[in-house]
Short mmCIF file of C-alpha atoms and ligand atoms in Angstrom, two decimals:
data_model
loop_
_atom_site.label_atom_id
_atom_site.label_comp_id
_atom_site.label_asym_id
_atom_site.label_seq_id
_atom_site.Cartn_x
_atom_site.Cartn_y
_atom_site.Cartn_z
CA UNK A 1 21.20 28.64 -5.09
CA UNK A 2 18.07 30.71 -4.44
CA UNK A 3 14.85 30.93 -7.00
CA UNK A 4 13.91 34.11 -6.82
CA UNK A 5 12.26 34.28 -9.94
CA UNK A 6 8.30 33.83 -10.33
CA UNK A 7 8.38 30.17 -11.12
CA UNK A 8 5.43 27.71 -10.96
CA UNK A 9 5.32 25.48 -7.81
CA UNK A 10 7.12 22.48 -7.95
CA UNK A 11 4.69 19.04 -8.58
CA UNK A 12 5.61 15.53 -7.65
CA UNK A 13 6.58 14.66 -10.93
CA UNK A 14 9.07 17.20 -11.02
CA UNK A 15 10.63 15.98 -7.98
CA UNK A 16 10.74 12.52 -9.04
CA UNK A 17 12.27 13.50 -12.14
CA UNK A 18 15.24 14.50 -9.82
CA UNK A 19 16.11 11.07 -9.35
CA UNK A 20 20.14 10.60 -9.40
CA UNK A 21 19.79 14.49 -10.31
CA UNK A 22 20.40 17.69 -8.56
CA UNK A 23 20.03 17.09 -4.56
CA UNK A 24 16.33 17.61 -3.81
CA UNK A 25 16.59 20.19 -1.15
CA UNK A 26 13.58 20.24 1.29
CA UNK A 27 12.65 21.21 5.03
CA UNK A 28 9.78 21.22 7.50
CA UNK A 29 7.49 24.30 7.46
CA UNK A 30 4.70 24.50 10.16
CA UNK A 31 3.43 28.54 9.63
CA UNK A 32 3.13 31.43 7.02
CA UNK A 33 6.14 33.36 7.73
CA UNK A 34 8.63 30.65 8.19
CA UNK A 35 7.28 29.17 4.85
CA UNK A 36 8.03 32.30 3.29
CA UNK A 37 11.40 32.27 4.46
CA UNK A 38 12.23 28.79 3.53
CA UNK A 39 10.72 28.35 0.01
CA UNK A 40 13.00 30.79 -2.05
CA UNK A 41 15.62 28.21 -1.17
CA UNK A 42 13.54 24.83 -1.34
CA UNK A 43 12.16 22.32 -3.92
CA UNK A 44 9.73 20.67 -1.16
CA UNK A 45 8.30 22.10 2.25
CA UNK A 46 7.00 18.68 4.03
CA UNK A 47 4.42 20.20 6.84
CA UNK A 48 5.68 16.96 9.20
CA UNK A 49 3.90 15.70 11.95
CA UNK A 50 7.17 16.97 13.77
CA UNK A 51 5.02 19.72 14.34
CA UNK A 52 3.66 17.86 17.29
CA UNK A 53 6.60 17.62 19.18
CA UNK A 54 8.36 21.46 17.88
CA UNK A 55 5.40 23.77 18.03
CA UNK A 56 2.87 21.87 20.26
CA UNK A 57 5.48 20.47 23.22
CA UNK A 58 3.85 16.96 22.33
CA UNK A 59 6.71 14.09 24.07
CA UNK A 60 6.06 12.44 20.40
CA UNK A 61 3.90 13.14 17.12
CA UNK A 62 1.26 10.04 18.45
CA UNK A 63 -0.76 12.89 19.74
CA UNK A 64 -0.83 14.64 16.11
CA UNK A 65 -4.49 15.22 14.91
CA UNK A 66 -5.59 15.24 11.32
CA UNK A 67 -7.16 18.70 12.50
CA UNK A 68 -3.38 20.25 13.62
CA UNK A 69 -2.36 19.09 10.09
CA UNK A 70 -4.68 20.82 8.45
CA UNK A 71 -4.39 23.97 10.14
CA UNK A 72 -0.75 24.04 9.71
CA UNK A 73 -0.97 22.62 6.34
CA UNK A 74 -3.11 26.02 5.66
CA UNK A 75 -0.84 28.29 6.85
CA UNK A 76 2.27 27.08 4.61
CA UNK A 77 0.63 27.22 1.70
CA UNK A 78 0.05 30.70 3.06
CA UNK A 79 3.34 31.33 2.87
CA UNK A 80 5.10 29.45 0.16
CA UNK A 81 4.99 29.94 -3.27
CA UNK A 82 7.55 27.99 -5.60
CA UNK A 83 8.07 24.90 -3.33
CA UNK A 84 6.17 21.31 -3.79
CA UNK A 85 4.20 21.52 -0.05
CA UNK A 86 3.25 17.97 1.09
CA UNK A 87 1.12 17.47 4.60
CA UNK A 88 2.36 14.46 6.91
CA UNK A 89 -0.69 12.12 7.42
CA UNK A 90 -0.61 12.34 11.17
CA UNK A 91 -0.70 8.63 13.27
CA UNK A 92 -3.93 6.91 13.03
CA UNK A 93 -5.44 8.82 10.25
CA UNK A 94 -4.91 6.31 7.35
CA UNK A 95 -3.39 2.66 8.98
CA UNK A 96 -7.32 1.64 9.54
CA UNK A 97 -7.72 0.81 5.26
CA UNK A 98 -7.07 2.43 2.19
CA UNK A 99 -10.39 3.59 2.67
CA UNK A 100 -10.40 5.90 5.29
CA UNK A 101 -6.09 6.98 4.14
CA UNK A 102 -8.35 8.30 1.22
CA UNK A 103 -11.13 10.34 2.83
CA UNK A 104 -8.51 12.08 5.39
CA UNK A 105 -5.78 12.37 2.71
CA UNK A 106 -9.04 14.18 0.47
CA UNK A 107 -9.63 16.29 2.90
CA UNK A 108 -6.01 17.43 3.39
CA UNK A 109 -5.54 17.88 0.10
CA UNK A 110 -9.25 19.99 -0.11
CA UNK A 111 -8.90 21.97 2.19
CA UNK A 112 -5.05 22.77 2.31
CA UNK A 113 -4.38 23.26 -1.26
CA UNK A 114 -1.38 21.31 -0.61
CA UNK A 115 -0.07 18.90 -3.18
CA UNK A 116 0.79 15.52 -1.52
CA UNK A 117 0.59 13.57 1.56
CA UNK A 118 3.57 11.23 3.51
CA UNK A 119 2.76 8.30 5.41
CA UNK A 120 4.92 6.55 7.42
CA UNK A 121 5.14 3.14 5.21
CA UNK A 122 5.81 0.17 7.39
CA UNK A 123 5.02 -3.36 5.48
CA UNK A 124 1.41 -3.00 5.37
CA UNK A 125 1.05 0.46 4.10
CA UNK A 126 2.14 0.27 0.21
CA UNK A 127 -1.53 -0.99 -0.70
CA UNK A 128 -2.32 2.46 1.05
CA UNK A 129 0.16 4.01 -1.22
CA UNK A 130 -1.24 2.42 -4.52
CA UNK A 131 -4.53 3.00 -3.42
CA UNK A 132 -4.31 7.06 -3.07
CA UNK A 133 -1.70 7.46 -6.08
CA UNK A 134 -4.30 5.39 -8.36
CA UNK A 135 -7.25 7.91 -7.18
CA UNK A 136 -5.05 11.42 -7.79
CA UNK A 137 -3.16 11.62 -4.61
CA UNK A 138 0.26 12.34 -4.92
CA UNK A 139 2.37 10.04 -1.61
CA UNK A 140 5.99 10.05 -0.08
CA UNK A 141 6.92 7.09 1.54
CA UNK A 142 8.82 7.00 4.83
CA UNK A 143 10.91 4.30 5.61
CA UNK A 144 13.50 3.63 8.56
CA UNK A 145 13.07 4.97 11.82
CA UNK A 146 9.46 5.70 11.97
CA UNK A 147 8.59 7.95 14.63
CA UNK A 148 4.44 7.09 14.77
CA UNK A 149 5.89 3.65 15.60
CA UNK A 150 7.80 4.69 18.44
CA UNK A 151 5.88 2.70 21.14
CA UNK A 152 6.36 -0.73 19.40
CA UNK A 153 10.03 0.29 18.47
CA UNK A 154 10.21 1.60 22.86
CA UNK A 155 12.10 4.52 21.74
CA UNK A 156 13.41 6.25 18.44
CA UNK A 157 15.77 4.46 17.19
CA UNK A 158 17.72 3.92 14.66
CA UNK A 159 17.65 0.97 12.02
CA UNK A 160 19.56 -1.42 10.33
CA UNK A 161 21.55 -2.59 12.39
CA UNK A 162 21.22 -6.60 12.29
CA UNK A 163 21.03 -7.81 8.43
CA UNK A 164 16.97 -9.06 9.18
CA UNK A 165 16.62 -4.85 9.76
CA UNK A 166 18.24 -4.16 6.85
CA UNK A 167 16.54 -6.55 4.82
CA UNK A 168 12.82 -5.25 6.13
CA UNK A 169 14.11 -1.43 5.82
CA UNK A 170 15.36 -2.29 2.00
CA UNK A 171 11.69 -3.90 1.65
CA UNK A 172 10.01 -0.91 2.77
CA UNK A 173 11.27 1.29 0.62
CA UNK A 174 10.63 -1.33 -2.48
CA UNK A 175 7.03 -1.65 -1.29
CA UNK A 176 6.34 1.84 -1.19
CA UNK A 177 8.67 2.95 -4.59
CA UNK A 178 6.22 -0.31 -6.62
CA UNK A 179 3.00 1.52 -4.89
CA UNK A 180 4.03 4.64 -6.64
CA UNK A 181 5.38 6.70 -4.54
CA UNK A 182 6.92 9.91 -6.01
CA UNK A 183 9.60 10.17 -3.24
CA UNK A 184 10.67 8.09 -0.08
CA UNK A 185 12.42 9.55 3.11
CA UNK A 186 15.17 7.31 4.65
CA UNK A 187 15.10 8.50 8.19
CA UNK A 188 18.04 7.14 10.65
CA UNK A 189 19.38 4.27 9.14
CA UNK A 190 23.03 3.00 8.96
CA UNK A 191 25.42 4.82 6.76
CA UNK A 192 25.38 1.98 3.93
CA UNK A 193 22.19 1.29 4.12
CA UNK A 194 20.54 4.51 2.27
CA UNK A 195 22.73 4.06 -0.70
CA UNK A 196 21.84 0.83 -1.24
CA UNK A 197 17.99 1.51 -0.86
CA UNK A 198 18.82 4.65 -3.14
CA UNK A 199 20.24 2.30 -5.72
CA UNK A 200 17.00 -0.24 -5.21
CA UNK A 201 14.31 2.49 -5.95
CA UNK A 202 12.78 4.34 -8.77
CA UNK A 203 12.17 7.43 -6.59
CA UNK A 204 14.37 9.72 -5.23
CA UNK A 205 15.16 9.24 -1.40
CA UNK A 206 15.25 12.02 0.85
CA UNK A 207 17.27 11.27 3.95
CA UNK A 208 17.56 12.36 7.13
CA UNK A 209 20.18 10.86 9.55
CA UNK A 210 21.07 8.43 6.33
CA UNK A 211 23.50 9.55 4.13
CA UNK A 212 24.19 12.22 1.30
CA UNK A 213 24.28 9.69 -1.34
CA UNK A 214 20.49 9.89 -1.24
CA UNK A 215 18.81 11.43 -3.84
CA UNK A 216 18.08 15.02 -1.54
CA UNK A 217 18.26 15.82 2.10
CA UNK A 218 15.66 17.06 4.79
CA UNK A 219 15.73 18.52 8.33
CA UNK A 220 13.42 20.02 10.36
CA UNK A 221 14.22 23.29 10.06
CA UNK A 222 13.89 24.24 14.39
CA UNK A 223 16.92 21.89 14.54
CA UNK A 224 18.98 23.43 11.85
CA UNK A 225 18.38 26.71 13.07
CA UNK A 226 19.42 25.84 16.42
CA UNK A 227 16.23 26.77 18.28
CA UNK A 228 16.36 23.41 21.01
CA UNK A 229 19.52 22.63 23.27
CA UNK A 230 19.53 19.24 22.17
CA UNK A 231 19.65 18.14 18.94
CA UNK A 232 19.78 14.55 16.89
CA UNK A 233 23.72 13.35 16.05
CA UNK A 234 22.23 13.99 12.38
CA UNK A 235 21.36 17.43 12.68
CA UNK A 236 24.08 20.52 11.57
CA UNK A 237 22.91 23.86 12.99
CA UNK A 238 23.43 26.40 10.58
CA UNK A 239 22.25 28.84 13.14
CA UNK A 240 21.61 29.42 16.96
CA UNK A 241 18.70 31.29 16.95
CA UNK A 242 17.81 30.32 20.74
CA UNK A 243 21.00 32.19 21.81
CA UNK A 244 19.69 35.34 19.60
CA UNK A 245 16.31 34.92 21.24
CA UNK A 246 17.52 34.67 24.69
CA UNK A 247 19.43 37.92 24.27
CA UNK A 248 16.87 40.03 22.64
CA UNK A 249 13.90 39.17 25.16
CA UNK A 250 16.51 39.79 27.82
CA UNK A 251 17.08 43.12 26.16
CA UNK A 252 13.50 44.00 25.97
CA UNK A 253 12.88 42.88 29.71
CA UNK A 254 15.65 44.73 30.76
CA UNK A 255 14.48 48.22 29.07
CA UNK A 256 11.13 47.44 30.23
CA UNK A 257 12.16 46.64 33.59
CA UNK A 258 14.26 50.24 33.40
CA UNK A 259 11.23 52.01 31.87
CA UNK A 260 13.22 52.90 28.15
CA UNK A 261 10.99 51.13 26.61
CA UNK A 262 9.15 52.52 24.53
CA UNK A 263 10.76 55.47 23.43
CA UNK A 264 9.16 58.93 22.19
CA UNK A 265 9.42 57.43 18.87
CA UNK A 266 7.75 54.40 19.65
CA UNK A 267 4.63 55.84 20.98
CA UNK A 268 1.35 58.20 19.48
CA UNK A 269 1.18 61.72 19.78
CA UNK A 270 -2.14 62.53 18.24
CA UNK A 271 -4.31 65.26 18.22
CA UNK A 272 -2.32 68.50 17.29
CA UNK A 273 -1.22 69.90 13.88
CA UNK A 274 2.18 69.67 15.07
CA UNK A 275 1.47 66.54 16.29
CA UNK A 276 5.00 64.61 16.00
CA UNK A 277 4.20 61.77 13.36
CA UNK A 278 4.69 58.35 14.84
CA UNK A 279 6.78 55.27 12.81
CA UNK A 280 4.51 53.01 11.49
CA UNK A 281 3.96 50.46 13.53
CA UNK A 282 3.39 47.20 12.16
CA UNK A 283 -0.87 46.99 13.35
CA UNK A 284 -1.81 49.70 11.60
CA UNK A 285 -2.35 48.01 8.16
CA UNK A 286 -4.56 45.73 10.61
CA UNK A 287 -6.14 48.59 12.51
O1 KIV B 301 7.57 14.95 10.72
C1 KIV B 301 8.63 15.27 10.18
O2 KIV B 301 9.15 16.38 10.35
C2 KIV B 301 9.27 14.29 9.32
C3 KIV B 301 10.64 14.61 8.82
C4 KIV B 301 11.60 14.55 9.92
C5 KIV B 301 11.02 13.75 7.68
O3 KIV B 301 8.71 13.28 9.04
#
């Protein structure tokens, strides 16, 4: 069901109080006017370091820069009004010590506006967590596959498949839920395996590729809409906006090719009292 009330923006409290509630619903948001789109119908807009790979044609989000974040980070908060809106702290920007996770996470939270941060919390990472959450900033674990690690893990891949992987995936997600987390995504793990971590933690999971006994689901919203060929097992397009996209530009090539585009009504006359009075067009509240 859509909000489309004017409602306060949702806080991390509020989404931890969801836990074994109502299904936290959240996606990725990268700019203004998909934000808008996406937070009538959203309790949490994660700008992900996804971003990398979706907007920037990285081959994974290693390449991410605190700077990207930020930018991006900016522009949702642009555009969304009623959703929580945490910023993904991008690889390398707070493994070195809970030290420099605080300065970078600061600054995202400065100069953003946004309300919380995710790291990706492999075993060394929940003294991170406790660190930020004790000095006012608000973290979501992320447990599982954990795409900054993909050149230790070779490829992305999924885990828990051996019981040791279970074991260090169920730790994980204790580690980061006794650090304080507010919320923990579960990203590709076996089936069984997110219910039980569910079950194990105060916080509500978020998966993605886990299982809908978590606590609230998340995709990035590209994939859902359908906007690459290939997308994840987990993923269910809702949409196929690349399909709509390749016929409209081929529309618009095709009538500019043919020279009936634009149209009398698409262009200025100016000049004479009679002059015919052109449709708004969208730059002239810019212009
Ligand atoms: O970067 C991202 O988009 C993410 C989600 C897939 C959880 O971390």
């Amino acid at each position: 069901m859509s909000r489309h009330t004017e409602t306060p923006r949702l806080t991390a409290p509020d989404i931890r109080a969801r836990k074994g509630g109502d299904p936290v619903v959240c996606l990725t948001a990268y700019t203004a006017p998909m934000a808008k789109l996406l937070d009538p119908h959203c309790d949490l807009l994660l700008v992900g370091d996804s971003v990398g790979m979706v907007v920037h044609g990285l081959p994974n989000t290693v390449g991410v820069t605190l700077d990207m974040m930020i930018l991006h980070g900016q522009a949702v908060m642009r555009g969304a009004s009623q959703a929580m809106v945490v910023v993904d702290m991008p690889f390398g920007s707070y493994e070195a010590s809970p030290e420099a996770a605080y300065a970078n996470a600061a600054r995202v939270l400065k100069e953003t506006g946004a309300q919380a941060v995710k790291v990706e919390s492999g075993p060394s990472i929940a003294a991170t967590i406790a660190y930020l959450v004790e000095r006012g900033i608000p973290v979501m674990g992320h447990v599982g596959l954990r795409p900054q690690a993909v050149n230790v893990d070779g490829k992305f891949r999924a885990k828990g498949r051996s019981p040791e992987e279970r074991v260090q995936v169920l730790a994980e997600a204790r580690a980061a839920d006794e650090a304080g987390a507010f919320a923990i995504v579960v990203e590709g793990v076996d089936e069984s395996l997110a219910p039980e971590i569910t079950a194990a933690v105060a916080a509500p999971t978020i998966g993605i590729g886990a299982s809908a006994q978590c606590d609230g689901q998340i995709l990035v919203t590209d994939d859902l809409l359908g906007l690459f060929e290939w997308t994840p097992k987990f993923v269910r397009r809702y949409a196929n906006l690349q399909t709509v996209i390749g016929q409209a530009v081929a529309a618009y090539a095709a009538d500019v090719r043919a020279r009936r585009f634009p149209a009398a009504a698409e262009t200025y006359v100016l000049g004479g009292a009679k002059a015919r009075q052109p449709r708004v067009a969208r730059g002239d509240k810019r212009g």
